[in-house]
GROMACS .gro file of C-alpha atoms in nm:
model
  409
    1MET     CA    1   1.437   1.559  -5.069
    2THR     CA    2   1.280   1.394  -4.733
    3THR     CA    3   1.104   1.636  -4.525
    4PRO     CA    4   1.278   1.692  -4.178
    5SER     CA    5   1.014   1.456  -3.952
    6ARG     CA    6   1.009   1.235  -4.260
    7GLN     CA    7   1.438   1.216  -4.162
    8GLN     CA    8   1.373   1.206  -3.802
    9TYR     CA    9   1.120   0.920  -3.831
   10LEU     CA   10   1.386   0.711  -4.053
   11SER     CA   11   1.632   0.758  -3.809
   12VAL     CA   12   1.427   0.656  -3.523
   13LYS     CA   13   1.301   0.374  -3.708
   14LYS     CA   14   1.640   0.215  -3.758
   15GLN     CA   15   1.742   0.199  -3.365
   16TYR     CA   16   1.473  -0.015  -3.390
   17PRO     CA   17   1.408  -0.209  -3.611
   18ASP     CA   18   1.252  -0.526  -3.476
   19ALA     CA   19   0.912  -0.334  -3.363
   20ILE     CA   20   0.658  -0.122  -3.497
   21VAL     CA   21   0.700   0.239  -3.467
   22PHE     CA   22   0.384   0.469  -3.261
   23TYR     CA   23   0.524   0.800  -3.371
   24ARG     CA   24   0.350   1.065  -3.216
   25LEU     CA   25   0.179   1.363  -3.405
   26GLY     CA   26  -0.029   1.564  -3.313
   27ASP     CA   27  -0.273   1.358  -3.046
   28PHE     CA   28  -0.274   1.031  -3.325
   29TYR     CA   29   0.036   0.765  -3.307
   30GLU     CA   30   0.125   0.733  -3.648
   31THR     CA   31   0.299   0.454  -3.839
   32PHE     CA   32   0.469   0.449  -4.137
   33ASP     CA   33   0.609   0.269  -4.519
   34ASP     CA   34   0.615  -0.183  -4.375
   35ASP     CA   35   0.486  -0.069  -4.033
   36ALA     CA   36   0.169   0.053  -4.162
   37LYS     CA   37   0.120  -0.188  -4.391
   38LEU     CA   38   0.158  -0.449  -4.074
   39VAL     CA   39  -0.042  -0.203  -3.854
   40ALA     CA   40  -0.346  -0.194  -4.117
   41LYS     CA   41  -0.394  -0.493  -4.206
   42GLU     CA   42  -0.364  -0.619  -3.783
   43LEU     CA   43  -0.581  -0.417  -3.663
   44ASP     CA   44  -0.796  -0.373  -3.955
   45ILE     CA   45  -0.805   0.012  -3.966
   46VAL     CA   46  -0.716   0.262  -4.317
   47LEU     CA   47  -0.388   0.284  -4.460
   48THR     CA   48  -0.348   0.590  -4.592
   49SER     CA   49  -0.023   0.761  -4.750
   50ARG     CA   50   0.145   1.050  -4.639
   51LYS     CA   51   0.382   1.260  -4.888
   52VAL     CA   52   0.693   1.330  -4.770
   53SER     CA   53   0.887   1.460  -5.072
   54LYS     CA   54   0.726   1.590  -5.451
   55LYS     CA   55   0.762   1.279  -5.635
   56GLN     CA   56   0.662   1.025  -5.300
   57ARG     CA   57   0.445   0.975  -5.080
   58VAL     CA   58   0.424   0.629  -4.832
   59PRO     CA   59   0.192   0.399  -4.645
   60MET     CA   60   0.074   0.605  -4.297
   61ALA     CA   61  -0.223   0.458  -4.047
   62GLY     CA   62  -0.278   0.561  -3.746
   63VAL     CA   63  -0.474   0.546  -3.437
   64PRO     CA   64  -0.557   0.826  -3.093
   65HIS     CA   65  -0.272   0.769  -2.892
   66HIS     CA   66  -0.652   0.854  -2.571
   67SER     CA   67  -0.723   0.524  -2.681
   68ALA     CA   68  -0.356   0.371  -2.841
   69GLU     CA   69  -0.365   0.147  -2.589
   70ASN     CA   70  -0.599  -0.145  -2.707
   71TYR     CA   71  -0.484  -0.162  -2.951
   72ILE     CA   72  -0.132  -0.195  -2.843
   73ALA     CA   73  -0.279  -0.446  -2.704
   74LYS     CA   74  -0.401  -0.640  -3.039
   75LEU     CA   75  -0.037  -0.647  -3.129
   76ILE     CA   76   0.101  -0.729  -2.819
   77ARG     CA   77  -0.084  -1.011  -2.841
   78SER     CA   78   0.025  -1.089  -3.194
   79GLY     CA   79   0.333  -1.118  -3.097
   80TYR     CA   80   0.473  -0.758  -3.224
   81LYS     CA   81   0.725  -0.492  -2.983
   82VAL     CA   82   0.605  -0.185  -3.063
   83ALA     CA   83   0.823   0.191  -2.973
   84ILE     CA   84   0.629   0.399  -2.854
   85CYS     CA   85   0.822   0.728  -2.989
   86GLU     CA   86   0.721   1.056  -2.776
   87GLN     CA   87   0.713   1.400  -2.831
   88ILE     CA   88   0.980   1.556  -2.607
   89GLY     CA   89   0.955   1.879  -2.503
   90ASN     CA   90   0.749   2.156  -2.676
   91THR     CA   91   1.008   2.403  -2.840
   92PRO     CA   92   1.085   2.347  -3.197
   93ILE     CA   93   1.458   2.274  -3.287
   94ASN     CA   94   1.509   2.404  -3.645
   95GLY     CA   95   1.158   2.405  -3.698
   96LEU     CA   96   1.162   1.988  -3.536
   97VAL     CA   97   0.980   1.903  -3.203
   98PRO     CA   98   1.241   1.622  -3.100
   99ARG     CA   99   1.115   1.310  -3.029
  100GLU     CA  100   1.251   0.991  -2.852
  101VAL     CA  101   1.118   0.690  -2.787
  102GLN     CA  102   1.033   0.652  -2.497
  103ARG     CA  103   0.926   0.259  -2.442
  104VAL     CA  104   0.953  -0.062  -2.622
  105ILE     CA  105   0.631  -0.296  -2.532
  106THR     CA  106   0.727  -0.610  -2.630
  107PRO     CA  107   0.516  -0.920  -2.480
  108GLY     CA  108   0.763  -0.980  -2.166
  109THR     CA  109   0.795  -0.577  -2.041
  110VAL     CA  110   0.349  -0.513  -2.086
  111VAL     CA  111   0.301  -0.314  -1.730
  112GLU     CA  112  -0.084  -0.262  -1.847
  113GLY     CA  113  -0.425  -0.388  -1.658
  114ALA     CA  114  -0.538  -0.446  -2.047
  115LEU     CA  115  -0.257  -0.712  -2.162
  116LEU     CA  116  -0.161  -0.849  -1.792
  117ALA     CA  117  -0.337  -1.205  -1.674
  118ASP     CA  118  -0.490  -1.097  -1.284
  119ASN     CA  119  -0.348  -1.476  -1.140
  120GLU     CA  120  -0.077  -1.534  -1.373
  121ASN     CA  121   0.258  -1.401  -1.403
  122ASN     CA  122   0.393  -1.265  -1.735
  123TYR     CA  123   0.757  -1.318  -1.713
  124LEU     CA  124   1.010  -1.242  -1.977
  125ALA     CA  125   1.244  -1.535  -2.066
  126ALA     CA  126   1.611  -1.552  -2.132
  127VAL     CA  127   1.812  -1.882  -2.260
  128ILE     CA  128   2.223  -2.001  -2.286
  129VAL     CA  129   2.294  -2.309  -2.395
  130HIS     CA  130   2.621  -2.408  -2.412
  131ASP     CA  131   2.791  -2.760  -2.383
  132GLN     CA  132   2.493  -2.902  -2.246
  133LYS     CA  133   2.474  -2.701  -1.948
  134ALA     CA  134   2.211  -2.398  -2.015
  135GLY     CA  135   2.115  -2.030  -1.769
  136ILE     CA  136   1.772  -1.926  -1.783
  137ALA     CA  137   1.659  -1.671  -1.646
  138PHE     CA  138   1.347  -1.514  -1.636
  139VAL     CA  139   1.175  -1.212  -1.485
  140ASP     CA  140   0.787  -0.959  -1.402
  141ILE     CA  141   0.860  -0.643  -1.396
  142THR     CA  142   0.528  -0.629  -1.305
  143THR     CA  143   0.603  -0.770  -0.965
  144GLY     CA  144   0.946  -0.761  -0.932
  145ALA     CA  145   1.011  -1.138  -0.958
  146PHE     CA  146   1.347  -1.270  -1.043
  147GLY     CA  147   1.506  -1.556  -1.074
  148ALA     CA  148   1.789  -1.719  -1.234
  149THR     CA  149   1.899  -2.171  -1.200
  150GLN     CA  150   2.130  -2.318  -1.489
  151LEU     CA  151   2.091  -2.702  -1.598
  152GLN     CA  152   2.289  -2.991  -1.715
  153GLY     CA  153   2.262  -3.286  -1.869
  154ARG     CA  154   2.279  -3.480  -2.246
  155ASP     CA  155   1.957  -3.346  -2.290
  156VAL     CA  156   2.005  -3.093  -2.132
  157GLU     CA  157   1.781  -2.874  -2.486
  158ARG     CA  158   1.447  -3.145  -2.267
  159LEU     CA  159   1.551  -2.968  -1.981
  160VAL     CA  160   1.540  -2.694  -2.110
  161TYR     CA  161   1.191  -2.727  -2.327
  162ASN     CA  162   1.040  -2.824  -1.959
  163GLU     CA  163   1.142  -2.566  -1.751
  164MET     CA  164   0.992  -2.255  -2.019
  165THR     CA  165   0.685  -2.518  -2.020
  166ARG     CA  166   0.672  -2.437  -1.578
  167LEU     CA  167   0.755  -2.056  -1.656
  168LYS     CA  168   0.508  -2.036  -1.931
  169PRO     CA  169   0.664  -1.647  -2.046
  170ALA     CA  170   0.565  -1.357  -2.221
  171GLU     CA  171   0.836  -1.394  -2.374
  172ILE     CA  172   1.283  -1.555  -2.484
  173ILE     CA  173   1.530  -1.413  -2.533
  174THR     CA  174   1.864  -1.561  -2.663
  175PRO     CA  175   2.193  -1.504  -2.773
  176ASP     CA  176   2.188  -1.709  -3.112
  177GLU     CA  177   2.057  -2.041  -3.276
  178THR     CA  178   2.130  -2.235  -3.055
  179SER     CA  179   2.064  -2.138  -2.774
  180SER     CA  180   1.692  -2.122  -2.927
  181LYS     CA  181   1.656  -2.449  -3.039
  182PRO     CA  182   1.476  -2.551  -2.804
  183ILE     CA  183   1.259  -2.328  -2.730
  184ARG     CA  184   1.115  -2.333  -3.129
  185ALA     CA  185   0.871  -2.622  -3.081
  186LEU     CA  186   0.673  -2.384  -2.766
  187ASN     CA  187   0.384  -2.095  -2.927
  188ILE     CA  188   0.628  -1.862  -2.672
  189PRO     CA  189   0.764  -1.498  -2.913
  190TYR     CA  190   1.082  -1.559  -2.878
  191SER     CA  191   1.420  -1.309  -3.028
  192LEU     CA  192   1.790  -1.324  -3.067
  193TYR     CA  193   1.925  -1.084  -2.846
  194GLU     CA  194   2.293  -0.915  -2.858
  195SER     CA  195   2.484  -1.241  -2.806
  196TRP     CA  196   2.783  -0.974  -2.603
  197ARG     CA  197   2.465  -0.906  -2.387
  198PHE     CA  198   2.520  -1.235  -2.249
  199ASP     CA  199   2.858  -1.239  -2.186
  200LEU     CA  200   2.992  -1.363  -1.853
  201ASP     CA  201   3.167  -0.989  -1.762
  202GLN     CA  202   2.853  -0.812  -1.883
  203ALA     CA  203   2.634  -0.987  -1.744
  204LYS     CA  204   2.808  -0.974  -1.377
  205GLN     CA  205   2.867  -0.569  -1.425
  206GLU     CA  206   2.540  -0.537  -1.527
  207LEU     CA  207   2.387  -0.731  -1.205
  208GLN     CA  208   2.620  -0.588  -0.970
  209ARG     CA  209   2.609  -0.228  -1.107
  210HIS     CA  210   2.149  -0.246  -1.019
  211PHE     CA  211   2.149  -0.423  -0.687
  212ASP     CA  212   2.476  -0.235  -0.595
  213VAL     CA  213   2.658  -0.502  -0.492
  214ALA     CA  214   3.062  -0.556  -0.526
  215THR     CA  215   3.001  -0.925  -0.608
  216LEU     CA  216   2.769  -1.090  -0.629
  217ASP     CA  217   2.897  -1.448  -0.447
  218GLY     CA  218   2.548  -1.328  -0.139
  219PHE     CA  219   2.328  -1.502  -0.484
  220GLY     CA  220   2.355  -1.854  -0.428
  221LEU     CA  221   2.512  -1.822  -0.802
  222GLY     CA  222   2.819  -1.948  -0.709
  223GLY     CA  223   2.977  -2.162  -1.049
  224LYS     CA  224   2.699  -2.122  -1.217
  225SER     CA  225   2.793  -1.859  -1.482
  226LEU     CA  226   2.570  -1.958  -1.734
  227ALA     CA  227   2.306  -1.820  -1.490
  228VAL     CA  228   2.461  -1.520  -1.477
  229GLN     CA  229   2.478  -1.462  -1.765
  230ALA     CA  230   2.085  -1.543  -1.881
  231ALA     CA  231   1.986  -1.280  -1.526
  232GLY     CA  232   2.219  -0.984  -1.631
  233ALA     CA  233   2.047  -1.018  -1.977
  234VAL     CA  234   1.747  -1.050  -1.898
  235ILE     CA  235   1.812  -0.746  -1.650
  236GLN     CA  236   1.996  -0.546  -1.943
  237TYR     CA  237   1.734  -0.623  -2.177
  238VAL     CA  238   1.417  -0.442  -1.930
  239ALA     CA  239   1.600  -0.189  -1.947
  240ASP     CA  240   1.680  -0.155  -2.255
  241THR     CA  241   1.325  -0.142  -2.342
  242GLN     CA  242   1.183   0.022  -2.028
  243LYS     CA  243   1.362   0.347  -1.973
  244ALA     CA  244   1.312   0.308  -1.660
  245ALA     CA  245   1.517   0.279  -1.293
  246LEU     CA  246   1.406  -0.096  -1.196
  247ASN     CA  247   1.427  -0.003  -0.902
  248HIS     CA  248   1.103  -0.236  -0.767
  249ILE     CA  249   1.344  -0.588  -0.887
  250THR     CA  250   1.536  -0.592  -0.531
  251HIS     CA  251   1.623  -1.002  -0.536
  252LEU     CA  252   1.720  -1.210  -0.773
  253THR     CA  253   1.689  -1.576  -0.669
  254ALA     CA  254   1.871  -1.871  -0.733
  255TYR     CA  255   1.684  -2.185  -0.711
  256SER     CA  256   1.711  -2.593  -0.850
  257THR     CA  257   1.509  -2.752  -1.019
  258ASP     CA  258   1.593  -3.037  -0.833
  259SER     CA  259   1.417  -2.885  -0.521
  260PHE     CA  260   1.094  -2.931  -0.650
  261MET     CA  261   0.863  -3.288  -0.834
  262ASN     CA  262   1.058  -3.281  -1.157
  263LEU     CA  263   0.791  -3.332  -1.407
  264ASP     CA  264   0.739  -3.262  -1.830
  265ALA     CA  265   0.590  -3.088  -2.056
  266SER     CA  266   0.367  -3.401  -2.136
  267THR     CA  267   0.303  -3.453  -1.781
  268ARG     CA  268   0.199  -3.149  -1.716
  269ARG     CA  269  -0.064  -3.110  -2.015
  270ASN     CA  270  -0.184  -3.536  -1.916
  271LEU     CA  271  -0.238  -3.406  -1.551
  272GLU     CA  272  -0.394  -3.151  -1.612
  273LEU     CA  273  -0.225  -2.938  -1.346
  274THR     CA  274  -0.357  -2.506  -1.467
  275GLU     CA  275  -0.507  -2.551  -1.832
  276THR     CA  276  -0.726  -2.913  -1.967
  277ILE     CA  277  -0.609  -3.097  -2.270
  278ARG     CA  278  -0.935  -2.985  -2.466
  279GLY     CA  279  -0.981  -2.580  -2.472
  280GLY     CA  280  -0.686  -2.513  -2.276
  281SER     CA  281  -0.915  -2.375  -1.997
  282SER     CA  282  -0.909  -2.388  -1.586
  283GLN     CA  283  -1.217  -2.495  -1.524
  284GLY     CA  284  -1.180  -2.850  -1.564
  285SER     CA  285  -0.799  -2.790  -1.440
  286LEU     CA  286  -0.628  -2.902  -1.122
  287LEU     CA  287  -0.636  -2.487  -1.104
  288GLY     CA  288  -0.928  -2.449  -1.115
  289VAL     CA  289  -1.071  -2.690  -0.834
  290LEU     CA  290  -0.856  -2.637  -0.602
  291ASP     CA  291  -0.852  -2.177  -0.689
  292ASN     CA  292  -1.050  -2.056  -0.415
  293THR     CA  293  -0.862  -1.746  -0.380
  294ILE     CA  294  -0.925  -1.397  -0.271
  295THR     CA  295  -0.682  -1.156  -0.412
  296ALA     CA  296  -0.501  -1.171  -0.755
  297MET     CA  297  -0.203  -1.271  -0.537
  298GLY     CA  298  -0.241  -1.566  -0.448
  299GLY     CA  299  -0.365  -1.642  -0.748
  300ARG     CA  300  -0.030  -1.631  -0.881
  301LEU     CA  301   0.163  -1.826  -0.593
  302LEU     CA  302  -0.112  -2.084  -0.586
  303ARG     CA  303  -0.021  -2.114  -1.069
  304THR     CA  304   0.363  -2.110  -0.871
  305TRP     CA  305   0.251  -2.428  -0.665
  306LEU     CA  306   0.075  -2.671  -0.845
  307HIS     CA  307   0.395  -2.588  -1.116
  308GLN     CA  308   0.632  -2.694  -0.796
  309PRO     CA  309   0.512  -3.003  -0.591
  310LEU     CA  310   0.755  -3.005  -0.329
  311LEU     CA  311   0.986  -3.306  -0.242
  312ASP     CA  312   1.143  -3.160   0.092
  313VAL     CA  313   0.840  -3.327   0.386
  314ASP     CA  314   0.870  -3.075   0.592
  315ALA     CA  315   0.808  -2.792   0.381
  316LEU     CA  316   0.550  -3.009   0.287
  317ASN     CA  317   0.477  -3.089   0.652
  318GLN     CA  318   0.439  -2.728   0.687
  319ARG     CA  319   0.227  -2.659   0.420
  320LEU     CA  320  -0.035  -2.916   0.548
  321ASP     CA  321  -0.014  -2.796   0.827
  322ASP     CA  322  -0.182  -2.499   0.704
  323VAL     CA  323  -0.462  -2.572   0.520
  324GLU     CA  324  -0.539  -2.760   0.879
  325THR     CA  325  -0.543  -2.478   1.030
  326PHE     CA  326  -0.711  -2.297   0.832
  327THR     CA  327  -0.956  -2.604   0.763
  328GLN     CA  328  -1.040  -2.616   1.116
  329GLN     CA  329  -1.104  -2.284   1.221
  330THR     CA  330  -1.406  -2.180   1.003
  331LEU     CA  331  -1.505  -1.818   1.200
  332THR     CA  332  -1.198  -1.712   1.149
  333ARG     CA  333  -1.122  -1.791   0.750
  334GLY     CA  334  -1.409  -1.702   0.613
  335ASP     CA  335  -1.367  -1.337   0.878
  336LEU     CA  336  -1.021  -1.349   0.747
  337ARG     CA  337  -1.144  -1.397   0.353
  338THR     CA  338  -1.391  -1.136   0.372
  339CYS     CA  339  -1.128  -0.900   0.475
  340LEU     CA  340  -0.915  -1.002   0.162
  341LYS     CA  341  -1.126  -0.912  -0.102
  342GLU     CA  342  -1.121  -0.540   0.002
  343VAL     CA  343  -0.735  -0.634  -0.093
  344ALA     CA  344  -0.620  -0.462  -0.406
  345ASP     CA  345  -0.367  -0.606  -0.603
  346LEU     CA  346  -0.056  -0.436  -0.424
  347GLU     CA  347   0.238  -0.699  -0.541
  348ARG     CA  348   0.181  -0.479  -0.883
  349LEU     CA  349   0.027  -0.156  -0.815
  350THR     CA  350   0.329  -0.095  -0.563
  351ASN     CA  351   0.565  -0.183  -0.846
  352ARG     CA  352   0.357   0.091  -1.103
  353VAL     CA  353   0.470   0.315  -0.878
  354SER     CA  354   0.731   0.278  -0.796
  355GLN     CA  355   0.794   0.259  -1.247
  356GLY     CA  356   0.645   0.604  -1.213
  357ILE     CA  357   0.334   0.480  -1.471
  358ALA     CA  358   0.088   0.464  -1.136
  359LEU     CA  359  -0.257   0.637  -1.254
  360PRO     CA  360  -0.446   0.842  -0.982
  361ARG     CA  361  -0.708   0.548  -0.889
  362ASP     CA  362  -0.390   0.292  -0.825
  363LEU     CA  363  -0.258   0.482  -0.551
  364LEU     CA  364  -0.665   0.489  -0.426
  365ALA     CA  365  -0.693   0.126  -0.405
  366ILE     CA  366  -0.303   0.095  -0.254
  367GLN     CA  367  -0.438   0.333   0.058
  368ARG     CA  368  -0.690   0.089   0.084
  369SER     CA  369  -0.529  -0.183   0.069
  370LEU     CA  370  -0.340  -0.078   0.378
  371HIS     CA  371  -0.578   0.019   0.583
  372ILE     CA  372  -0.677  -0.341   0.614
  373VAL     CA  373  -0.348  -0.521   0.721
  374PRO     CA  374  -0.396  -0.403   1.064
  375HIS     CA  375  -0.758  -0.591   1.114
  376ALA     CA  376  -0.502  -0.886   0.866
  377VAL     CA  377  -0.336  -0.854   1.108
  378GLU     CA  378  -0.541  -0.922   1.369
  379ILE     CA  379  -0.736  -1.168   1.194
  380LEU     CA  380  -0.418  -1.348   1.212
  381ALA     CA  381  -0.306  -1.306   1.542
  382ALA     CA  382  -0.613  -1.545   1.685
  383LEU     CA  383  -0.537  -1.768   1.442
  384GLU     CA  384  -0.472  -2.128   1.677
  385GLY     CA  385  -0.215  -2.402   1.571
  386LYS     CA  386   0.099  -2.378   1.389
  387ALA     CA  387   0.058  -2.154   1.090
  388GLU     CA  388   0.345  -2.037   0.947
  389ALA     CA  389   0.157  -1.693   0.819
  390LYS     CA  390   0.159  -1.640   1.180
  391LYS     CA  391   0.571  -1.614   1.176
  392GLU     CA  392   0.470  -1.278   0.944
  393ILE     CA  393   0.245  -1.056   1.168
  394PRO     CA  394   0.609  -0.950   1.312
  395GLU     CA  395   0.758  -0.879   1.014
  396ILE     CA  396   0.401  -0.701   0.900
  397GLU     CA  397   0.406  -0.475   1.233
  398GLU     CA  398   0.765  -0.345   1.245
  399ASN     CA  399   0.694  -0.280   0.851
  400PRO     CA  400   0.638   0.117   0.837
  401ASP     CA  401   0.437   0.139   0.506
  402THR     CA  402   0.186  -0.054   0.619
  403GLN     CA  403   0.171   0.128   0.996
  404SER     CA  404   0.205   0.473   0.879
  405PRO     CA  405  -0.099   0.749   0.756
  406VAL     CA  406  -0.154   0.650   0.432
  407SER     CA  407  -0.437   0.870   0.380
  408SER     CA  408  -0.149   1.085   0.208
  409LEU     CA  409  -0.131   0.898  -0.108
   0.00000   0.00000   0.00000
């Protein structure tokens, strides 16, 4: 007869068979059985055992609660999923403190700073392939970015592969082996997600519920059922793993790969857009040469632009006008750069607040950054020329979040 605690653990593990369960016991997160053997090997920690009945002991390995983030980071970087099982309340029921999984951390759903690169998005992608068509959706839960597209052609698997090399997601989910075929050659963790999650009606309902709309007509996905299926699945996966409201994901952007230059994986590699062929470093790449951005948000945007060369002449000319304006006005550019040095990563910090995981230091960083906004507006208003940035000033000034007092944060 096993102990009640053992039965409780086995019940939790049954619900999350593909994740390493970090089971809270006092000041430690403990792992058991095969999870313990794996954790001891990957983290180079001691493997012990725990008595669970008169005649049985099971493998056990644990890490201190206060330093768990670093250990979890190492597991996530190796492609594993970690289910965090916490005590809920202090009142025992039948002699046992209730526990439940509060969150499942996966490569594509991390929010911890130790696991994130400042100047790169951390995408979770969903891929579904059917009859020479493919639906792709991606989300970055640290910034709220959410997009979807549909590809079509006899070489659809190659198109999927190329788009994945552009996005470079941290994790990919697919409904079946057929859909996973184009991505197996990528060095990216992927897993099969329940196929019913990709069902069209299920996906529509999930997206309508999330955005609180009666129809998806306004999202630009008409006639793109596979894109809808991928988008619905990816938002369900995030909800399943985060166990919390996703209020920070407020927009779904439908995009077409035809709106920018189509570069295949080999071309991207040979051009060394964001990393060198030898060593995979950004130093020596085009990004390394061009990246003089001050903020993490700007760094991520520049990386996206390099992977999506514009084809629209008007958009290209507008971007050139912006560059010309800032290049010619050296003093104004210098003032703005000095100003932006004080701005933290507002995209990720505000999303941490929305997710209810912000720390006091996050709020202070937001406070300091918002104090800078009025000064940045003044500098932009002084620009001479056609800079697109000037058109954003009315929107900034009308935004109550940047005009109201922030000292109470």
